[in-house]
mmCIF file of C-alpha atoms in Angstrom:
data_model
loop_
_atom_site.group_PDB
_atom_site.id
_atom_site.type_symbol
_atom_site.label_atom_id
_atom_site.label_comp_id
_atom_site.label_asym_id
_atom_site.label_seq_id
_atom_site.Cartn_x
_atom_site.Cartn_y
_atom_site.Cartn_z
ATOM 1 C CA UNK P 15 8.423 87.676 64.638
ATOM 2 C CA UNK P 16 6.785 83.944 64.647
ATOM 3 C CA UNK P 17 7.063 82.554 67.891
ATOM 4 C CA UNK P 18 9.062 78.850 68.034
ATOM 5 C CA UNK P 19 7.259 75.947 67.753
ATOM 6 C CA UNK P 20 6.683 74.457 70.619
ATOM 7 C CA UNK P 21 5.998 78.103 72.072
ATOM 8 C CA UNK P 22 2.690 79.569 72.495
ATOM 9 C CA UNK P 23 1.237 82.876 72.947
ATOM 10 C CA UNK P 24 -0.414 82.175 75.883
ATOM 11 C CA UNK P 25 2.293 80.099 77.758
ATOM 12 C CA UNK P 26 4.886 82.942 76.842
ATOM 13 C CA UNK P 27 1.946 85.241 78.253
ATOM 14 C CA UNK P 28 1.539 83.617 81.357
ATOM 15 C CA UNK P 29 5.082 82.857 81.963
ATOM 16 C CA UNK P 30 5.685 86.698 82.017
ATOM 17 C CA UNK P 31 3.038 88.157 83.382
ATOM 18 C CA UNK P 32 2.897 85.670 86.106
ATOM 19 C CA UNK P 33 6.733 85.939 86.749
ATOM 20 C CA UNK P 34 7.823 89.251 85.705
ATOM 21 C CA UNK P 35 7.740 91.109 88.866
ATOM 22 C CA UNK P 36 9.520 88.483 91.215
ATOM 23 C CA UNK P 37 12.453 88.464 87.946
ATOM 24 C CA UNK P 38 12.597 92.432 88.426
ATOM 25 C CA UNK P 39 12.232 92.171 92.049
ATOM 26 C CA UNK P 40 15.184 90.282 92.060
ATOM 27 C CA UNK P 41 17.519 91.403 90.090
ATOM 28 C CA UNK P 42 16.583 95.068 91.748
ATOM 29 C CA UNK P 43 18.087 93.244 94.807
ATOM 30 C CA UNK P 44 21.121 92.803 93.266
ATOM 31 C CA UNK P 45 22.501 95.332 90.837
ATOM 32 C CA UNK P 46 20.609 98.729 93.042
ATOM 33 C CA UNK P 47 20.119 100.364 89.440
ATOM 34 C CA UNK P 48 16.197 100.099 88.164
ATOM 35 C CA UNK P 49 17.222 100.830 84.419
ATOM 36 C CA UNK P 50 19.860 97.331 83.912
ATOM 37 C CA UNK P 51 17.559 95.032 86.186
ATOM 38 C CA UNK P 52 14.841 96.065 83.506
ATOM 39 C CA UNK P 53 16.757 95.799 80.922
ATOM 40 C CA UNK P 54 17.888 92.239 81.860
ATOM 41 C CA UNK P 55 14.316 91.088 82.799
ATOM 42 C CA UNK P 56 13.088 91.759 79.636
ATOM 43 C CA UNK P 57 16.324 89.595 78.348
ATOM 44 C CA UNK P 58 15.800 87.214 80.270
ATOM 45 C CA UNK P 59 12.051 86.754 78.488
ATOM 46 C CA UNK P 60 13.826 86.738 75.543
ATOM 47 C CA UNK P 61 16.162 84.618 75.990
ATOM 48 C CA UNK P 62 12.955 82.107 76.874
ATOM 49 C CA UNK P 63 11.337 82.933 73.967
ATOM 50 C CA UNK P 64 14.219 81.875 71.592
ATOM 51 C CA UNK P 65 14.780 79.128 73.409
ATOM 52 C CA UNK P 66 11.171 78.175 72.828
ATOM 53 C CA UNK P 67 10.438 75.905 75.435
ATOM 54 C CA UNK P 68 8.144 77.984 77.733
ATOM 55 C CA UNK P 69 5.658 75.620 77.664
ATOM 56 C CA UNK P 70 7.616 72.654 78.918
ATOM 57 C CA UNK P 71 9.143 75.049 81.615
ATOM 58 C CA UNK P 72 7.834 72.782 85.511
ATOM 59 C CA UNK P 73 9.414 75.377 87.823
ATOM 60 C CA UNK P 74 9.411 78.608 86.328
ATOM 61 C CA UNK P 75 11.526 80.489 89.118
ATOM 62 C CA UNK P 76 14.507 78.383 89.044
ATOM 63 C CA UNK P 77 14.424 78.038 85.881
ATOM 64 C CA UNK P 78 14.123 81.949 84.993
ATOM 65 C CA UNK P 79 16.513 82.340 88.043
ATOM 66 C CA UNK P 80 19.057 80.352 86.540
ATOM 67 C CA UNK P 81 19.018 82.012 83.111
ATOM 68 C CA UNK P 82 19.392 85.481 85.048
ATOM 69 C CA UNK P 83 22.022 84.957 87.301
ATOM 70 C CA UNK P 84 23.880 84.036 84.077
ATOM 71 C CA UNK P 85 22.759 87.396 82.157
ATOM 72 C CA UNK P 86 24.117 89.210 85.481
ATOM 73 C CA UNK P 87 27.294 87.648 84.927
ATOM 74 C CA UNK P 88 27.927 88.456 81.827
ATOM 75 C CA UNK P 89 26.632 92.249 82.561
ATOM 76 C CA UNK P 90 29.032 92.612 85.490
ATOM 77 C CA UNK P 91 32.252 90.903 83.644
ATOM 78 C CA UNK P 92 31.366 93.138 80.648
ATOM 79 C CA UNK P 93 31.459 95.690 83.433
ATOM 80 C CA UNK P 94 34.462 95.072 84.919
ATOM 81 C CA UNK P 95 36.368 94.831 81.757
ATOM 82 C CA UNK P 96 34.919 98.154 80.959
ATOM 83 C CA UNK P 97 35.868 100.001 84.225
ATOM 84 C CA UNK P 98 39.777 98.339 83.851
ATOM 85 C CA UNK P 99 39.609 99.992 80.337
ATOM 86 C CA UNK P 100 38.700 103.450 81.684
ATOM 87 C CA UNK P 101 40.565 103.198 83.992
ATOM 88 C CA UNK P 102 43.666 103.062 82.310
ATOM 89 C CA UNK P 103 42.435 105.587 80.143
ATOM 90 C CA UNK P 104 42.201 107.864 83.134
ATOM 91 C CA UNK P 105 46.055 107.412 83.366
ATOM 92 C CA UNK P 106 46.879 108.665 79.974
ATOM 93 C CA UNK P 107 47.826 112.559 79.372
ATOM 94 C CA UNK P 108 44.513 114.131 77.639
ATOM 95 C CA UNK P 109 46.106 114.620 74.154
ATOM 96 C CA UNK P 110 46.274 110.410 73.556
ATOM 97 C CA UNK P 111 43.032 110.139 74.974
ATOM 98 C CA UNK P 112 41.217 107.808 71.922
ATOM 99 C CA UNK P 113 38.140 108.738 70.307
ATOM 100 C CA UNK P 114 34.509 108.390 71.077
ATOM 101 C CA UNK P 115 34.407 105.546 67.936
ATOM 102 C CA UNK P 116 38.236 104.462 69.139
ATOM 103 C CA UNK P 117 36.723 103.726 72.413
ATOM 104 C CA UNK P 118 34.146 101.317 71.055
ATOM 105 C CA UNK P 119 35.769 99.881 68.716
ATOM 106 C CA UNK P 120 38.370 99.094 71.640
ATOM 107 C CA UNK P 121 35.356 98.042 73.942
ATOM 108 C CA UNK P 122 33.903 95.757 71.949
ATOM 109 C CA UNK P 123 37.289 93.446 71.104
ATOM 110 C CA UNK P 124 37.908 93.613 74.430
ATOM 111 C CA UNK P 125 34.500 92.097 75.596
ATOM 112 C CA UNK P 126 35.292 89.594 72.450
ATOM 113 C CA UNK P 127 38.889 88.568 73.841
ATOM 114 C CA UNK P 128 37.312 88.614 76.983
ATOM 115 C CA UNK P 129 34.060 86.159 76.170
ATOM 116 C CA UNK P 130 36.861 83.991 73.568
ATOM 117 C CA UNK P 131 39.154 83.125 76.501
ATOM 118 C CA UNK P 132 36.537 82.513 79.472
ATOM 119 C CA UNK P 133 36.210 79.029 78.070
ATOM 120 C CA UNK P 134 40.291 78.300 78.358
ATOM 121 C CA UNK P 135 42.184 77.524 81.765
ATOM 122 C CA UNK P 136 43.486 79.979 83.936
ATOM 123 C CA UNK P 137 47.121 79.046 82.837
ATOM 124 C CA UNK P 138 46.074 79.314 78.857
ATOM 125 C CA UNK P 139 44.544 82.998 79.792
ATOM 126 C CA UNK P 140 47.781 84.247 81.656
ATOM 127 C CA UNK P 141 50.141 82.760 78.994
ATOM 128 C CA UNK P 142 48.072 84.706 76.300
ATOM 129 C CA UNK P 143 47.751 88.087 78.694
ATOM 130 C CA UNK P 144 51.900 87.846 79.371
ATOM 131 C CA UNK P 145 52.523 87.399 75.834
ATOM 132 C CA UNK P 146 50.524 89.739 74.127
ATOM 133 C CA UNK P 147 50.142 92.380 77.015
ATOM 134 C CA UNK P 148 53.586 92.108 78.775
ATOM 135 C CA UNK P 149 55.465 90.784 75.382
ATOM 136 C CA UNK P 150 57.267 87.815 77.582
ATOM 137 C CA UNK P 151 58.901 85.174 75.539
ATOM 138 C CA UNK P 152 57.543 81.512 75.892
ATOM 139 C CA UNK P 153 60.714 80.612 78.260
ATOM 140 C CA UNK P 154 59.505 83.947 80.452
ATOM 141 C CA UNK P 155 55.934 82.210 80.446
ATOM 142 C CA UNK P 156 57.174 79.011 81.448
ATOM 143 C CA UNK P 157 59.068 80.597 84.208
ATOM 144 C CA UNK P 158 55.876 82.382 85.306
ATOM 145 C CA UNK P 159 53.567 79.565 85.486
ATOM 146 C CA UNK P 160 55.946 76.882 85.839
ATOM 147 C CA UNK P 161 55.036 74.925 83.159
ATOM 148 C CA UNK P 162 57.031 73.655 79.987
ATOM 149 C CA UNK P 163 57.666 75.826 77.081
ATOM 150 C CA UNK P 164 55.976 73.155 74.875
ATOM 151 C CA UNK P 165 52.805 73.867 77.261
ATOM 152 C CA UNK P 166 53.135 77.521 76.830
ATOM 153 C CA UNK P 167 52.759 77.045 73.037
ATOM 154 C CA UNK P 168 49.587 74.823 73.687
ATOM 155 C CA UNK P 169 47.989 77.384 75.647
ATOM 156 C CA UNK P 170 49.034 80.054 73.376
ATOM 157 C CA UNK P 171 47.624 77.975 70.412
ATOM 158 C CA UNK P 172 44.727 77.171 72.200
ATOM 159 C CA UNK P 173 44.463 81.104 73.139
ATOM 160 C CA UNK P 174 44.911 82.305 69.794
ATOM 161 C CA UNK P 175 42.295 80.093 67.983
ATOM 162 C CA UNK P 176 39.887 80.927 70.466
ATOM 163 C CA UNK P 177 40.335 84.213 69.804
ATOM 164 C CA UNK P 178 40.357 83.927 65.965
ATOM 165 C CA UNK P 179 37.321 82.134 65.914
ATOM 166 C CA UNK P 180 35.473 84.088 68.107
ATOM 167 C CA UNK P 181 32.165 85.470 66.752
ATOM 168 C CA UNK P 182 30.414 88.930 67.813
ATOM 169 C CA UNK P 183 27.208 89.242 69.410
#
């Protein structure tokens, strides 16, 4: 792999090896389990080595800070989407309990839908999650959130591209 342009071995070196142990350090703090807080250091060094401005980087800890807190978001909503999932898959009698590659498969749209509508308003989200979860008609919607039924279909539209055009990892 060639580094980025403006990225050199040895600021990408120093930036690590001077930083790397606070980054662990801290997200130890936070998530208790040694395995994901290494997992998302090391992300977090990647994600400043694709970025490719380590050398330009004037306060490394804020700046490294900054790009971790939003890996640990993402971990913990991926997470909690997860743990709702198994959750209602603990409900279900054993027989309709989906496959090992079901399960994935399901996983992975979900964390898609998921990522797609965190960029919409709260009302676009809950119009899409009452019409394609609870099958509510756009009048029902409009009831719910007391909006128009014109808005609904915005937010619905809105939902539904987002959702089209969203792209995997």
């Amino acid at each position: 792999m060639s580094l980025p342009q403006n990225v050199t071995a040895d600021s990408i070196t120093t930036l690590y090896s001077t930083h790397h142990q606070w980054l662990l350090g801290w997200f130890l703090r936070r998530m208790h389990d040694a395995g994901n807080a290494r997992d998302l250091t090391q992300d977090t060094f990647v994600k400043v080595l694709v970025a490719g401005n380590s050398a330009d980087i004037r306060e490394p800890k804020p700046f490294l800070a900054t790009i971790a807190k939003r890996l640990l978001a993402n971990h913990c909503r991926r997470e909690e989407v997860e743990r709702c999932y198994l959750d209602a898959l603990m409900q279900m009698p054993e027989p309709t309990c989906p496959s090992a590659e079901t399960l994935s498969i399901v996983m992975e749209s979900l964390l898609l839908i998921d990522r797609a509508l965190s960029g919409l308003s709260a009302k676009a989200k809950t119009a899409f999650l009452l019409a394609h979860l609870d099958g509510l008609t756009y009048a029902e919607i409009a009831a719910e959130l007391d909006v128009t039924t014109h808005s609904v279909k915005k937010y619905l539209s809105a939902a539904n591209m987002a959702c089209f055009f969203a792209v995997p990892d």
